[in-house]
mmCIF file of C-alpha atoms in Angstrom:
data_model
loop_
_atom_site.group_PDB
_atom_site.id
_atom_site.type_symbol
_atom_site.label_atom_id
_atom_site.label_comp_id
_atom_site.label_asym_id
_atom_site.label_seq_id
_atom_site.Cartn_x
_atom_site.Cartn_y
_atom_site.Cartn_z
ATOM 1 C CA UNK A 1 0.207 0.422 0.139
ATOM 2 C CA UNK A 2 1.279 3.156 -1.191
ATOM 3 C CA UNK A 3 1.436 5.758 1.867
ATOM 4 C CA UNK A 4 2.778 9.370 2.204
ATOM 5 C CA UNK A 5 4.136 11.149 5.555
ATOM 6 C CA UNK A 6 4.711 14.791 6.334
ATOM 7 C CA UNK A 7 7.148 14.583 9.351
ATOM 8 C CA UNK A 8 6.900 18.660 10.363
ATOM 9 C CA UNK A 9 3.291 19.688 12.112
ATOM 10 C CA UNK A 10 4.275 22.838 11.928
ATOM 11 C CA UNK A 11 6.266 25.118 10.980
ATOM 12 C CA UNK A 12 6.541 29.042 10.720
ATOM 13 C CA UNK A 13 8.469 31.641 7.805
ATOM 14 C CA UNK A 14 8.559 35.474 7.659
ATOM 15 C CA UNK A 15 6.991 37.437 4.610
ATOM 16 C CA UNK A 16 8.767 37.466 1.980
ATOM 17 C CA UNK A 17 11.264 35.114 3.445
ATOM 18 C CA UNK A 18 11.732 31.290 1.589
ATOM 19 C CA UNK A 19 9.807 28.041 3.539
ATOM 20 C CA UNK A 20 10.237 24.583 1.912
ATOM 21 C CA UNK A 21 8.021 22.062 3.080
ATOM 22 C CA UNK A 22 8.867 18.584 3.587
ATOM 23 C CA UNK A 23 7.447 15.297 1.796
ATOM 24 C CA UNK A 24 8.156 11.231 1.724
ATOM 25 C CA UNK A 25 6.446 8.923 0.039
ATOM 26 C CA UNK A 26 6.423 4.711 0.184
ATOM 27 C CA UNK A 27 4.703 2.860 -3.091
ATOM 28 C CA UNK A 28 6.847 0.208 -5.686
ATOM 29 C CA UNK A 29 4.791 1.892 -8.781
ATOM 30 C CA UNK A 30 7.097 3.702 -11.192
ATOM 31 C CA UNK A 31 4.749 6.175 -13.155
ATOM 32 C CA UNK A 32 3.103 8.042 -10.334
ATOM 33 C CA UNK A 33 1.601 11.249 -10.078
ATOM 34 C CA UNK A 34 2.287 13.740 -6.357
ATOM 35 C CA UNK A 35 0.865 17.100 -5.655
ATOM 36 C CA UNK A 36 1.224 19.709 -2.329
ATOM 37 C CA UNK A 37 -2.496 20.890 -1.932
ATOM 38 C CA UNK A 38 -3.220 23.898 0.365
ATOM 39 C CA UNK A 39 -5.853 24.143 2.688
ATOM 40 C CA UNK A 40 -6.666 26.750 4.724
ATOM 41 C CA UNK A 41 -9.232 27.921 6.836
ATOM 42 C CA UNK A 42 -11.843 27.985 4.229
ATOM 43 C CA UNK A 43 -11.218 24.279 4.209
ATOM 44 C CA UNK A 44 -11.267 23.926 0.485
ATOM 45 C CA UNK A 45 -8.716 21.880 -0.649
ATOM 46 C CA UNK A 46 -6.863 24.280 -3.607
ATOM 47 C CA UNK A 47 -4.102 22.369 -5.989
ATOM 48 C CA UNK A 48 -0.858 23.768 -5.508
ATOM 49 C CA UNK A 49 1.274 22.140 -7.653
ATOM 50 C CA UNK A 50 1.406 18.712 -9.020
ATOM 51 C CA UNK A 51 4.348 16.350 -10.289
ATOM 52 C CA UNK A 52 4.426 13.295 -12.645
ATOM 53 C CA UNK A 53 7.121 10.717 -11.769
ATOM 54 C CA UNK A 54 8.150 9.631 -15.053
ATOM 55 C CA UNK A 55 8.841 13.849 -15.428
ATOM 56 C CA UNK A 56 13.035 14.503 -14.295
ATOM 57 C CA UNK A 57 12.292 18.093 -14.230
ATOM 58 C CA UNK A 58 11.005 19.362 -11.246
ATOM 59 C CA UNK A 59 7.647 21.253 -11.471
ATOM 60 C CA UNK A 60 7.671 24.857 -11.117
ATOM 61 C CA UNK A 61 3.625 27.515 -10.273
ATOM 62 C CA UNK A 62 5.292 31.234 -9.578
ATOM 63 C CA UNK A 63 6.463 31.330 -6.555
ATOM 64 C CA UNK A 64 5.650 27.416 -5.315
ATOM 65 C CA UNK A 65 8.336 24.580 -7.111
ATOM 66 C CA UNK A 66 8.916 21.063 -5.705
ATOM 67 C CA UNK A 67 12.074 19.124 -5.176
ATOM 68 C CA UNK A 68 11.018 16.061 -6.674
ATOM 69 C CA UNK A 69 13.799 12.984 -5.809
ATOM 70 C CA UNK A 70 11.829 10.005 -7.022
ATOM 71 C CA UNK A 71 14.696 7.143 -5.758
ATOM 72 C CA UNK A 72 15.308 8.541 -1.849
ATOM 73 C CA UNK A 73 10.910 9.048 -2.715
ATOM 74 C CA UNK A 74 11.245 12.636 -1.738
ATOM 75 C CA UNK A 75 8.458 15.561 -3.091
ATOM 76 C CA UNK A 76 9.338 18.773 -1.271
ATOM 77 C CA UNK A 77 7.788 22.091 -1.549
ATOM 78 C CA UNK A 78 9.838 25.371 -1.376
ATOM 79 C CA UNK A 79 7.425 28.423 -1.304
ATOM 80 C CA UNK A 80 9.836 31.544 -1.899
ATOM 81 C CA UNK A 81 8.509 35.388 -1.357
ATOM 82 C CA UNK A 82 6.322 33.846 1.768
ATOM 83 C CA UNK A 83 3.034 36.355 1.322
ATOM 84 C CA UNK A 84 0.293 35.935 4.153
ATOM 85 C CA UNK A 85 -2.425 34.629 2.027
ATOM 86 C CA UNK A 86 0.322 31.334 1.538
ATOM 87 C CA UNK A 87 -0.471 30.550 5.382
ATOM 88 C CA UNK A 88 -2.300 27.309 5.348
ATOM 89 C CA UNK A 89 -2.671 23.593 6.160
ATOM 90 C CA UNK A 90 0.148 21.913 3.504
ATOM 91 C CA UNK A 91 -0.655 17.933 1.896
ATOM 92 C CA UNK A 92 1.193 16.148 0.299
ATOM 93 C CA UNK A 93 -0.620 13.432 -2.139
ATOM 94 C CA UNK A 94 0.151 10.416 -4.608
ATOM 95 C CA UNK A 95 -1.536 9.190 -7.117
ATOM 96 C CA UNK A 96 -1.528 6.174 -8.983
ATOM 97 C CA UNK A 97 -3.894 6.256 -12.846
ATOM 98 C CA UNK A 98 -3.541 2.160 -12.478
ATOM 99 C CA UNK A 99 -4.824 -1.053 -10.855
ATOM 100 C CA UNK A 100 -7.054 -0.715 -7.729
ATOM 101 C CA UNK A 101 -6.586 2.660 -7.373
ATOM 102 C CA UNK A 102 -9.062 4.160 -8.657
ATOM 103 C CA UNK A 103 -7.415 7.175 -9.054
ATOM 104 C CA UNK A 104 -7.791 8.018 -5.184
ATOM 105 C CA UNK A 105 -5.015 10.135 -3.259
ATOM 106 C CA UNK A 106 -3.315 9.588 -0.342
ATOM 107 C CA UNK A 107 -2.978 12.529 1.655
ATOM 108 C CA UNK A 108 -0.322 13.354 4.760
ATOM 109 C CA UNK A 109 -0.795 14.381 7.664
ATOM 110 C CA UNK A 110 -0.862 18.148 6.901
ATOM 111 C CA UNK A 111 1.638 21.148 7.467
ATOM 112 C CA UNK A 112 0.419 23.879 9.342
ATOM 113 C CA UNK A 113 2.373 26.650 7.640
ATOM 114 C CA UNK A 114 1.928 29.809 10.008
ATOM 115 C CA UNK A 115 3.268 33.162 8.236
ATOM 116 C CA UNK A 116 4.227 36.351 10.155
ATOM 117 C CA UNK A 117 5.071 39.952 8.798
ATOM 118 C CA UNK B 1 -15.798 29.864 -7.645
ATOM 119 C CA UNK B 2 -15.104 26.515 -6.051
ATOM 120 C CA UNK B 3 -17.492 24.622 -9.169
ATOM 121 C CA UNK B 4 -17.672 21.232 -6.213
ATOM 122 C CA UNK B 5 -20.867 22.881 -3.424
ATOM 123 C CA UNK B 6 -21.329 21.187 -0.684
ATOM 124 C CA UNK B 7 -24.819 20.831 2.066
ATOM 125 C CA UNK B 8 -24.659 21.208 4.356
ATOM 126 C CA UNK B 9 -21.284 23.034 5.441
ATOM 127 C CA UNK B 10 -22.268 21.841 9.297
ATOM 128 C CA UNK B 11 -24.548 18.934 11.384
ATOM 129 C CA UNK B 12 -24.379 17.919 14.290
ATOM 130 C CA UNK B 13 -26.117 14.534 14.641
ATOM 131 C CA UNK B 14 -26.576 12.085 17.445
ATOM 132 C CA UNK B 15 -24.535 8.838 17.770
ATOM 133 C CA UNK B 16 -26.901 6.004 15.962
ATOM 134 C CA UNK B 17 -28.838 8.724 13.946
ATOM 135 C CA UNK B 18 -28.541 8.530 9.781
ATOM 136 C CA UNK B 19 -26.637 11.349 7.746
ATOM 137 C CA UNK B 20 -26.889 12.611 4.634
ATOM 138 C CA UNK B 21 -24.715 14.436 2.614
ATOM 139 C CA UNK B 22 -24.924 16.546 0.104
ATOM 140 C CA UNK B 23 -21.955 17.193 -3.056
ATOM 141 C CA UNK B 24 -22.725 19.179 -6.077
ATOM 142 C CA UNK B 25 -20.304 18.330 -8.869
ATOM 143 C CA UNK B 26 -19.001 20.985 -11.780
ATOM 144 C CA UNK B 27 -20.525 19.655 -14.815
ATOM 145 C CA UNK B 28 -19.689 17.251 -16.679
ATOM 146 C CA UNK B 29 -17.444 15.903 -14.120
ATOM 147 C CA UNK B 30 -18.002 12.183 -14.165
ATOM 148 C CA UNK B 31 -16.048 11.449 -11.405
ATOM 149 C CA UNK B 32 -17.072 12.212 -7.923
ATOM 150 C CA UNK B 33 -14.989 10.683 -4.605
ATOM 151 C CA UNK B 34 -15.720 11.621 -0.877
ATOM 152 C CA UNK B 35 -12.391 11.703 2.166
ATOM 153 C CA UNK B 36 -13.457 11.952 5.460
ATOM 154 C CA UNK B 37 -11.227 13.906 7.341
ATOM 155 C CA UNK B 38 -10.724 13.842 10.960
ATOM 156 C CA UNK B 39 -9.192 17.211 13.219
ATOM 157 C CA UNK B 40 -5.468 17.129 12.247
ATOM 158 C CA UNK B 41 -4.789 15.193 10.259
ATOM 159 C CA UNK B 42 -5.041 13.890 5.924
ATOM 160 C CA UNK B 43 -8.462 12.803 4.394
ATOM 161 C CA UNK B 44 -8.695 9.318 3.951
ATOM 162 C CA UNK B 45 -10.458 7.891 0.145
ATOM 163 C CA UNK B 46 -13.740 6.469 1.586
ATOM 164 C CA UNK B 47 -14.901 5.669 -2.269
ATOM 165 C CA UNK B 48 -15.404 6.901 -5.613
ATOM 166 C CA UNK B 49 -18.888 7.025 -8.352
ATOM 167 C CA UNK B 50 -18.034 7.125 -11.715
ATOM 168 C CA UNK B 51 -21.020 7.546 -14.428
ATOM 169 C CA UNK B 52 -23.589 6.593 -11.451
ATOM 170 C CA UNK B 53 -21.927 3.572 -10.293
ATOM 171 C CA UNK B 54 -18.666 3.088 -7.089
ATOM 172 C CA UNK B 55 -15.804 1.174 -8.670
ATOM 173 C CA UNK B 56 -13.495 2.425 -5.693
ATOM 174 C CA UNK B 57 -13.877 2.091 -1.571
ATOM 175 C CA UNK B 58 -11.293 2.580 0.844
ATOM 176 C CA UNK B 59 -10.885 1.011 4.475
ATOM 177 C CA UNK B 60 -14.771 1.853 4.939
ATOM 178 C CA UNK B 61 -17.497 -0.625 6.880
ATOM 179 C CA UNK B 62 -20.917 -1.183 4.182
ATOM 180 C CA UNK B 63 -23.060 1.424 6.455
ATOM 181 C CA UNK B 64 -21.094 4.553 4.754
ATOM 182 C CA UNK B 65 -22.963 4.721 1.155
ATOM 183 C CA UNK B 66 -23.026 6.528 -1.465
ATOM 184 C CA UNK B 67 -25.425 8.181 -4.748
ATOM 185 C CA UNK B 68 -24.331 9.415 -8.014
ATOM 186 C CA UNK B 69 -27.333 11.294 -10.010
ATOM 187 C CA UNK B 70 -27.110 11.973 -13.743
ATOM 188 C CA UNK B 71 -27.477 16.131 -12.768
ATOM 189 C CA UNK B 72 -23.049 15.363 -11.186
ATOM 190 C CA UNK B 73 -24.442 16.024 -7.573
ATOM 191 C CA UNK B 74 -24.077 13.038 -5.740
ATOM 192 C CA UNK B 75 -25.054 11.927 -2.175
ATOM 193 C CA UNK B 76 -23.097 10.841 1.434
ATOM 194 C CA UNK B 77 -24.804 8.092 3.466
ATOM 195 C CA UNK B 78 -24.142 6.942 6.995
ATOM 196 C CA UNK B 79 -25.934 4.903 8.843
ATOM 197 C CA UNK B 80 -25.571 3.699 12.706
ATOM 198 C CA UNK B 81 -23.826 7.121 13.504
ATOM 199 C CA UNK B 82 -20.616 6.416 16.077
ATOM 200 C CA UNK B 83 -18.163 9.433 17.466
ATOM 201 C CA UNK B 84 -15.630 8.512 15.604
ATOM 202 C CA UNK B 85 -17.379 9.521 12.610
ATOM 203 C CA UNK B 86 -17.205 13.282 13.756
ATOM 204 C CA UNK B 87 -14.770 14.581 10.970
ATOM 205 C CA UNK B 88 -14.612 17.486 7.907
ATOM 206 C CA UNK B 89 -16.460 14.925 4.713
ATOM 207 C CA UNK B 90 -14.783 16.431 2.186
ATOM 208 C CA UNK B 91 -16.475 15.618 -1.894
ATOM 209 C CA UNK B 92 -14.378 15.881 -4.953
ATOM 210 C CA UNK B 93 -14.881 15.371 -8.532
ATOM 211 C CA UNK B 94 -13.050 15.588 -11.811
ATOM 212 C CA UNK B 95 -13.456 14.699 -15.374
ATOM 213 C CA UNK B 96 -12.942 10.555 -14.535
ATOM 214 C CA UNK B 97 -11.209 8.569 -13.598
ATOM 215 C CA UNK B 98 -7.702 8.811 -15.087
ATOM 216 C CA UNK B 99 -8.270 12.609 -15.390
ATOM 217 C CA UNK B 100 -8.202 12.842 -11.294
ATOM 218 C CA UNK B 101 -5.276 11.099 -10.626
ATOM 219 C CA UNK B 102 -3.414 12.205 -13.707
ATOM 220 C CA UNK B 103 -4.587 16.248 -12.698
ATOM 221 C CA UNK B 104 -5.909 15.791 -9.586
ATOM 222 C CA UNK B 105 -8.737 16.701 -8.386
ATOM 223 C CA UNK B 106 -11.768 19.427 -7.620
ATOM 224 C CA UNK B 107 -12.693 20.246 -3.665
ATOM 225 C CA UNK B 108 -15.892 21.172 -1.849
ATOM 226 C CA UNK B 109 -14.805 23.030 1.400
ATOM 227 C CA UNK B 110 -16.539 20.332 3.436
ATOM 228 C CA UNK B 111 -19.768 18.987 5.469
ATOM 229 C CA UNK B 112 -18.518 19.348 8.614
ATOM 230 C CA UNK B 113 -19.986 16.896 10.833
ATOM 231 C CA UNK B 114 -20.689 16.033 14.914
ATOM 232 C CA UNK B 115 -21.632 13.142 16.442
ATOM 233 C CA UNK B 116 -22.658 13.898 20.286
#
């Protein structure tokens, strides 16, 4: 079974600084997809960035980028120039399109990010 | 605008009762998944429906059931409520199972269920 682990329950960063959130996962599959979702107090899960495992190039979306290390099964999220609106719970998630996975998402436990002005 | 609407936003039920949670997906989204998120935890996959049929289930007992309708709405039903069922229930939709796996899902804001 696939598992996703986020070892940092809480992180904090000063506004305009950079922060990195960690995520590791376990899978026996070679072709899968990884996501970072943001959940603000409004509770809606918002997709931040996605990475395809067969692509070596790390994904970037504006101030958000990932460091994908397939061999180490590591998928960290870097937030540059942090803004107050980045404060939220961040979840790392895994999906696989094959077999009996049904395309379900497997989530980590989450990291609460606080941004200080 | 989320594109996925859930109702009600909050609900309080008594242990042993039954509850129905509702979700309205984006038009054209044939796949809907339901997740249970306990306080301070990551969401757990309950089940998924594709074109009105259940096509995947997580580690949840049969008292958790669902329905999906042709108008892109769906329901999550929970019978014989237990205290541990208290959680945020999230609905997520996508164009299809594969698309959801590849590109992620669109989530609603959830229903907060409290069982007392």
